[in-house]
Structures are given as C-alpha cells and as structure tokens.
CSV table of C-alpha atoms in Angstrom, one decimal:
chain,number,residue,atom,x,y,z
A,116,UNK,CA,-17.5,114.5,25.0
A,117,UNK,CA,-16.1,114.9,28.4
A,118,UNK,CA,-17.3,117.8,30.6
A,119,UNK,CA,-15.9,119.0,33.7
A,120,UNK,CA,-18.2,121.6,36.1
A,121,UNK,CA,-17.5,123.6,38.8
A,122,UNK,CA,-20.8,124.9,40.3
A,123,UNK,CA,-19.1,127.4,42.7
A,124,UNK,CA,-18.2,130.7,40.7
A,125,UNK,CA,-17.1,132.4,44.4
A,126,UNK,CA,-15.7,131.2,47.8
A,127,UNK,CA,-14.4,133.1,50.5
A,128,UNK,CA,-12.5,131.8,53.8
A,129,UNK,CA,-10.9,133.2,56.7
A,130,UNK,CA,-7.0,132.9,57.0
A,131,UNK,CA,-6.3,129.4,58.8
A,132,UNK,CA,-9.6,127.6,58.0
A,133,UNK,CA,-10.3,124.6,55.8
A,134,UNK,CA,-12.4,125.5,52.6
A,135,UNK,CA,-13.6,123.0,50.1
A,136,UNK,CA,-13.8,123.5,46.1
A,137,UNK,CA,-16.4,121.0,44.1
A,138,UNK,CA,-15.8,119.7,40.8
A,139,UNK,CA,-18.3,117.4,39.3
A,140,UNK,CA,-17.2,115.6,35.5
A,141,UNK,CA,-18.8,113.5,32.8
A,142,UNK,CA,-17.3,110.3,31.1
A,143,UNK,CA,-17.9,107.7,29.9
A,144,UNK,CA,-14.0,106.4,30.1
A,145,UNK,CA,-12.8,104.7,32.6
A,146,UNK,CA,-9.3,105.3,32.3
A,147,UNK,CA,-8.4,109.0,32.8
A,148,UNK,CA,-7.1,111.9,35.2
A,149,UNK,CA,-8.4,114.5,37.3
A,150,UNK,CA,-6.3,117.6,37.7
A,151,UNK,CA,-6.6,121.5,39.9
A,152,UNK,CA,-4.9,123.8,38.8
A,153,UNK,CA,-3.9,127.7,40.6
A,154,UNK,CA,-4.3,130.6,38.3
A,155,UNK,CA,-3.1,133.9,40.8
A,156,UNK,CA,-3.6,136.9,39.5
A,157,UNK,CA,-0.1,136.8,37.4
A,158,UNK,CA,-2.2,134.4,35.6
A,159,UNK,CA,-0.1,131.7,35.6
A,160,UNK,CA,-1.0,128.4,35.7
A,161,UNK,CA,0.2,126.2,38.2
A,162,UNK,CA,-0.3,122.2,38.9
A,163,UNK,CA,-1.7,122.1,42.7
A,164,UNK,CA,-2.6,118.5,42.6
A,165,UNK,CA,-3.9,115.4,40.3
A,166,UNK,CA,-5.5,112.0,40.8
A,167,UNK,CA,-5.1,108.9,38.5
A,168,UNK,CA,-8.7,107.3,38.0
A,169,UNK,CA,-7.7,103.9,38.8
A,170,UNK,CA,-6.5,104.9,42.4
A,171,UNK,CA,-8.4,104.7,45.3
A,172,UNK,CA,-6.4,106.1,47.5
A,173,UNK,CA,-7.0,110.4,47.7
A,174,UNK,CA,-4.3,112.5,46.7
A,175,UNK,CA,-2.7,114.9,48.8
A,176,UNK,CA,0.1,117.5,48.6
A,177,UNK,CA,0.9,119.5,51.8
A,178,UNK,CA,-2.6,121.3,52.6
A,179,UNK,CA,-4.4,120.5,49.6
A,180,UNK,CA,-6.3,117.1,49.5
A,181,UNK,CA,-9.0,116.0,47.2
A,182,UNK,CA,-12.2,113.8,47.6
A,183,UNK,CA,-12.2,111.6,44.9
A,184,UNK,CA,-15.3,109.9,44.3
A,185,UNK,CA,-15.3,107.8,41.2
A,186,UNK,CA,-19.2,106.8,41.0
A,187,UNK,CA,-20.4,109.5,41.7
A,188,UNK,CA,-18.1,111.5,39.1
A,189,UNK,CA,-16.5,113.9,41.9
A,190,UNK,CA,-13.4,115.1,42.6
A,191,UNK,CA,-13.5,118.1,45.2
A,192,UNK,CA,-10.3,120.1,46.3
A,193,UNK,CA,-9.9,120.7,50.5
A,194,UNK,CA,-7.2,123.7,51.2
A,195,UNK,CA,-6.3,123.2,54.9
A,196,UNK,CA,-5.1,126.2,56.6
A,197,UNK,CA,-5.8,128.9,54.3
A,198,UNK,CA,-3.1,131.6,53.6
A,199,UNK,CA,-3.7,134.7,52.0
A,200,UNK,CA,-1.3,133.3,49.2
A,201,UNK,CA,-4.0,130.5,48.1
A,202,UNK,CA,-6.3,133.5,46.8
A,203,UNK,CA,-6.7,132.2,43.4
A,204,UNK,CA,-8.8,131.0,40.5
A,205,UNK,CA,-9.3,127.3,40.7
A,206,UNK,CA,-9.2,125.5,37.6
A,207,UNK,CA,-10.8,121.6,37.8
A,208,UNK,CA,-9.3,119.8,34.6
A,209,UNK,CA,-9.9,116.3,33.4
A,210,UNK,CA,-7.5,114.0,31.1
A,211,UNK,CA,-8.2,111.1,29.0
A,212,UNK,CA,-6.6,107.9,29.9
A,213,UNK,CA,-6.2,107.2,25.9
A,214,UNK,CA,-6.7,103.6,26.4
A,215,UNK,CA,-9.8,104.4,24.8
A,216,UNK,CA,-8.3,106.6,22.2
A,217,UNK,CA,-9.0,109.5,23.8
A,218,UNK,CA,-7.6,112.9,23.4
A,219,UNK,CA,-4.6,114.0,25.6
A,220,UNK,CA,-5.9,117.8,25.8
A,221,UNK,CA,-6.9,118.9,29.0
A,222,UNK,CA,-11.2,119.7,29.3
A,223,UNK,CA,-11.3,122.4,32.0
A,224,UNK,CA,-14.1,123.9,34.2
A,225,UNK,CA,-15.4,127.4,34.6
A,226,UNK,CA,-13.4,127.8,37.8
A,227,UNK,CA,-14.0,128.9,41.4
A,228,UNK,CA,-12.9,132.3,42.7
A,229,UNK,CA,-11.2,132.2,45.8
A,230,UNK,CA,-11.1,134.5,48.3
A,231,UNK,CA,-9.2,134.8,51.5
A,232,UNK,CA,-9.8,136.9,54.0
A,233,UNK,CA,-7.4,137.9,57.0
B,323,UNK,CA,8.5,128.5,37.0
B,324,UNK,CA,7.8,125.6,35.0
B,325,UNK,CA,10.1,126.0,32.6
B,326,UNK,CA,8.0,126.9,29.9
B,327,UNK,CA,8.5,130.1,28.3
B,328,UNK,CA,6.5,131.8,26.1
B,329,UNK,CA,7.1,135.4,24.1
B,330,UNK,CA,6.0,137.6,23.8
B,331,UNK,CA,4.2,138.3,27.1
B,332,UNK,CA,1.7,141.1,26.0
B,333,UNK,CA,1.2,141.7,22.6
B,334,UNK,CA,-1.1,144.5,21.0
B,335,UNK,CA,-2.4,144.9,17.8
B,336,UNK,CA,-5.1,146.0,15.3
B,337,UNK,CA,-8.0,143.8,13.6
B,338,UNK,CA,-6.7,142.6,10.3
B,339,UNK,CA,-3.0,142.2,11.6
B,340,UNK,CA,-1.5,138.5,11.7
B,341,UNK,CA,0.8,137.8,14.7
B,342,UNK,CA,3.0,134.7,16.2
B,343,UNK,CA,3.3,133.6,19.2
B,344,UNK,CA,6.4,131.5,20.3
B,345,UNK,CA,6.7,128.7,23.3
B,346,UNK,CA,9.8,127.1,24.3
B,347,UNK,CA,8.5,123.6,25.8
B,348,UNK,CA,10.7,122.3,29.7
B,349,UNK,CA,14.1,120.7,28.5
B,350,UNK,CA,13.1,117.4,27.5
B,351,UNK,CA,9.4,117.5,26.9
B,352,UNK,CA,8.3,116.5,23.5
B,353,UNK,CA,4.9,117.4,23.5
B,354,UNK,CA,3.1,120.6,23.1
B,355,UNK,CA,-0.5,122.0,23.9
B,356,UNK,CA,-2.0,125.1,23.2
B,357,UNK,CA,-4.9,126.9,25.2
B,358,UNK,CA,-6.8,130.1,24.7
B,359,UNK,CA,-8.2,131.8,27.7
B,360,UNK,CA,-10.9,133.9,27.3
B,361,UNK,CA,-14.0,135.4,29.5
B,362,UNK,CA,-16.4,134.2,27.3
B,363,UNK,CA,-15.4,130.5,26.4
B,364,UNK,CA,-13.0,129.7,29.0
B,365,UNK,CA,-9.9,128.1,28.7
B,366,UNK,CA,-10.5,125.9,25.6
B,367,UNK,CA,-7.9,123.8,24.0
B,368,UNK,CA,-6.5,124.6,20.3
B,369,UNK,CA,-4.1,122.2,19.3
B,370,UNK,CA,-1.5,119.6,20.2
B,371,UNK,CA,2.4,118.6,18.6
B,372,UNK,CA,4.3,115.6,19.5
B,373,UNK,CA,7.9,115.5,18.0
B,374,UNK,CA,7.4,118.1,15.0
B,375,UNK,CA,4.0,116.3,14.2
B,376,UNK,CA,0.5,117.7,14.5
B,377,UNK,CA,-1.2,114.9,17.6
B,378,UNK,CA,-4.6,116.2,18.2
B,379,UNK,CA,-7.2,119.4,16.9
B,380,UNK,CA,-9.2,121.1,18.7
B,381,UNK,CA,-11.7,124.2,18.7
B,382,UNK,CA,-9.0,126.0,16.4
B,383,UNK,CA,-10.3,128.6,14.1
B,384,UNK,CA,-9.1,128.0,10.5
B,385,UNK,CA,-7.5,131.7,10.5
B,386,UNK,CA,-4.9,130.2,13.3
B,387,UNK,CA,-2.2,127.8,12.6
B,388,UNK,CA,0.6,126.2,14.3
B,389,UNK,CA,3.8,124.4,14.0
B,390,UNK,CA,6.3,122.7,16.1
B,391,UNK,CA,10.2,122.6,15.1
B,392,UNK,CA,13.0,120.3,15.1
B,393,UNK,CA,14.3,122.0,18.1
B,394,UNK,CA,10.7,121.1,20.0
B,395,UNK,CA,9.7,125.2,19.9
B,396,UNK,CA,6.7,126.0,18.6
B,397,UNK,CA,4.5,128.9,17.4
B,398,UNK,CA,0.9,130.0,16.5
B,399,UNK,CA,0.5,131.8,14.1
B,400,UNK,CA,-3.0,134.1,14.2
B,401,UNK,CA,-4.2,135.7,11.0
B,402,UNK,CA,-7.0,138.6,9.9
B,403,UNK,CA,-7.6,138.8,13.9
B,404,UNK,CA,-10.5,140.1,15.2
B,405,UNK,CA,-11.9,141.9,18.4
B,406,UNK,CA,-13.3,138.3,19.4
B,407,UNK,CA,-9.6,136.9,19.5
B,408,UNK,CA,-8.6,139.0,22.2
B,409,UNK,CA,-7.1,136.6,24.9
B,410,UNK,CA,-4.6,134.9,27.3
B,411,UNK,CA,-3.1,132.2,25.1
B,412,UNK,CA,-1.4,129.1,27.0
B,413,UNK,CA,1.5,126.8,25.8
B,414,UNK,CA,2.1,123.7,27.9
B,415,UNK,CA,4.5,120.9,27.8
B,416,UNK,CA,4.4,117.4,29.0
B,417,UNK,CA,7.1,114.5,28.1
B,418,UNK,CA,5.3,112.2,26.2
B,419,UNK,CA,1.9,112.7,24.9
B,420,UNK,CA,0.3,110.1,27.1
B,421,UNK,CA,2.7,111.7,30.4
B,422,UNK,CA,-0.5,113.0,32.3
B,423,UNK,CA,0.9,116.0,34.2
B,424,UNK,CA,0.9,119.3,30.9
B,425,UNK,CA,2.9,122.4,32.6
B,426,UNK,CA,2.0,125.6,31.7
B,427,UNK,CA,3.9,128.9,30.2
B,428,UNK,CA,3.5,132.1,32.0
B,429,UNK,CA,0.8,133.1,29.0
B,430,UNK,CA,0.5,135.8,26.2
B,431,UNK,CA,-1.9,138.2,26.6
B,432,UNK,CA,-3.0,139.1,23.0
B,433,UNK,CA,-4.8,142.6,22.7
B,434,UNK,CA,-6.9,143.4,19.4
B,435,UNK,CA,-8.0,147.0,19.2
C-alpha cells in the first residue's frame, strides 16, 4: 500500500520569504500523481498544485513550485513570497496512475502546519 | 468554490442516532469520493461512485453506507454513531474516475455528544 509522509508537523516564515514543505511517499507504481492541497482554517480543501509522475519537468503555479524528485520518492512544496493568506494546513496527497489497477482514492499525509508571521 | 456542495454544514447529534449527509458533485463530474477527517486517523478515504455504481472501498465502517443517484448526488448514510465518529467528512468530485485532479466540498462537520 501506498504511504505518503510529511515529517514537518510545524513551519513558520516571515511575510515575503521563501519556505519549503517536504513530502516523502512509498510506491511501488510507476504510473501515479502527486498532489498539495490548502486546508485554511474554514477547512476547506483546496488544489494548490499537482505533478504527473511521468513528467520531468517541476510544476509550478504562481508562487508555489514543487521539487519533484522521482528516485528518491520526494515531492516538496516551495511557497515564494509568503503572505499572511498562505497560513494553512498542508496536505501532501498521492494518486494511483491505475495502469496498474490501482485505486483512484487519494492517500494523504499527516500535514504540515503553517505559520506566517508579519 | 469548487463547485461542490455539501449539506448540511454542521450537524449535531447523540450516540445511537443515524444521520445522512448529502453532496452535490461540480456540473459534469461523474465521480464521487468520500473522506473523513479526523484528529486521530487523518483524512482517510471511505468510499468511491462512478455513474450510480459503487468504484472502489475503503476504510468504511460497516455501520456507514453510501449511494450515488441518477442525478450524480450522493449521500452517506451513518448509523448507531458513536463518540469515535465525530468528524469533518469530505465529498469530492472529479470527471472521470481516472481524471486525476478530485475537488473538494466545503465539508460537514459531524458532532456526536
């Protein structure tokens, strides 16, 4: 079974800095995706970025970027210019492919509290 | 807003009670997922519907069961609920099953005194 961890419980960053999220993930597929995911505290849950598996290429989306390294099983999350809005639970999430016949559902981590301080 | 909805947003009742939760998937979106959110195991994935049909199971307690109608809503339906089952529960939507990108309802915070 997939599992997805986030070793950083807590971050904190001053307004307008850079601050980087890890997210570590076990497979054995080689087909799949890598998601992060917002929760403010209205609890919502909101797409911030993803990465297909059989890209190379890093995504990116505005200030977030990720770090997507596929040996090594990581995929960490850069917020560029912080604002006080980004203060947030981070949510790591991996996907099955299902060319394997994997399941669809999305296996989250334990997420990362983020702080932002002004 | 993702277009998902989900009613009702707080919900609070006793052990023993049975309640339903409903989710109204993005216009077009066939699929449905739902997640329970909870201090203890985290947000944990319960089950998936694809076009009316049951796709995929996961750590769903036999006491809860769901369905997804012709109109693509759907509901969970939670029975003799305990203390434990106290939680923010998730509906999300994607097109297709194998569409990677699920968006997510605003939540229903269930309360079990």
């Amino acid at each position: 079974a997939q599992t997805v961890t986030q070793s950083q419980p807590e971050m904190s960053v001053q307004e307008a800095e850079t601050v980087t999220l890890s997210c570590t993930y076990d497979t054995s597929e080689s087909d799949y995706y890598l998601f992060w995911y917002k929760q403010p505290p209205s609890r919502q849950m909101i797409l911030v970025i993803r990465q297909e598996a059989y890209k190379q290429q890093n995504a990116t989306e505005n200030r977030f970027s990720v770090n997507f390294q596929k040996a090594a099983k990581s995929f960490s999350l850069k917020i560029s210019d912080s604002q006080l809005g980004d203060a947030a639970m981070y949510f790591c999430a991996y996907r099955s492919g299902g060319a394997q016949g994997g399941s669809e559902k999305l296996v989250f981590g334990k997420g990362t509290k983020l702080t932002v301080n002004p | 807003d993702s277009g998902v909805t989900q009613t009702p947003k707080h919900l609070i009742t006793a052990t023993g009670q049975r309640v339903t939760l409903r989710c109204s998937p993005r216009s077009g979106d066939l699929s449905v997922y739902w997640y329970q959110q909870s201090l203890d195991q985290g947000l944990q994935f319960l089950i998936q519907y694809y076009n009316g049909e049951e796709r995929a199971k996961g750590n769903i307690l036999e006491r809860f069961s769901a369905q997804q109608f012709p109109d693509l809503h759907s509901e969970l339906n939670l029975s003799s609920l305990e203390l434990g089952d106290s939680a923010l529960y998730f509906c999300a939507s994607s097109v297709l099953p194998n569409t990677d990108t699920q968006y997510f309802g605003p939540g229903t915070r269930l309360t079990v005194l």
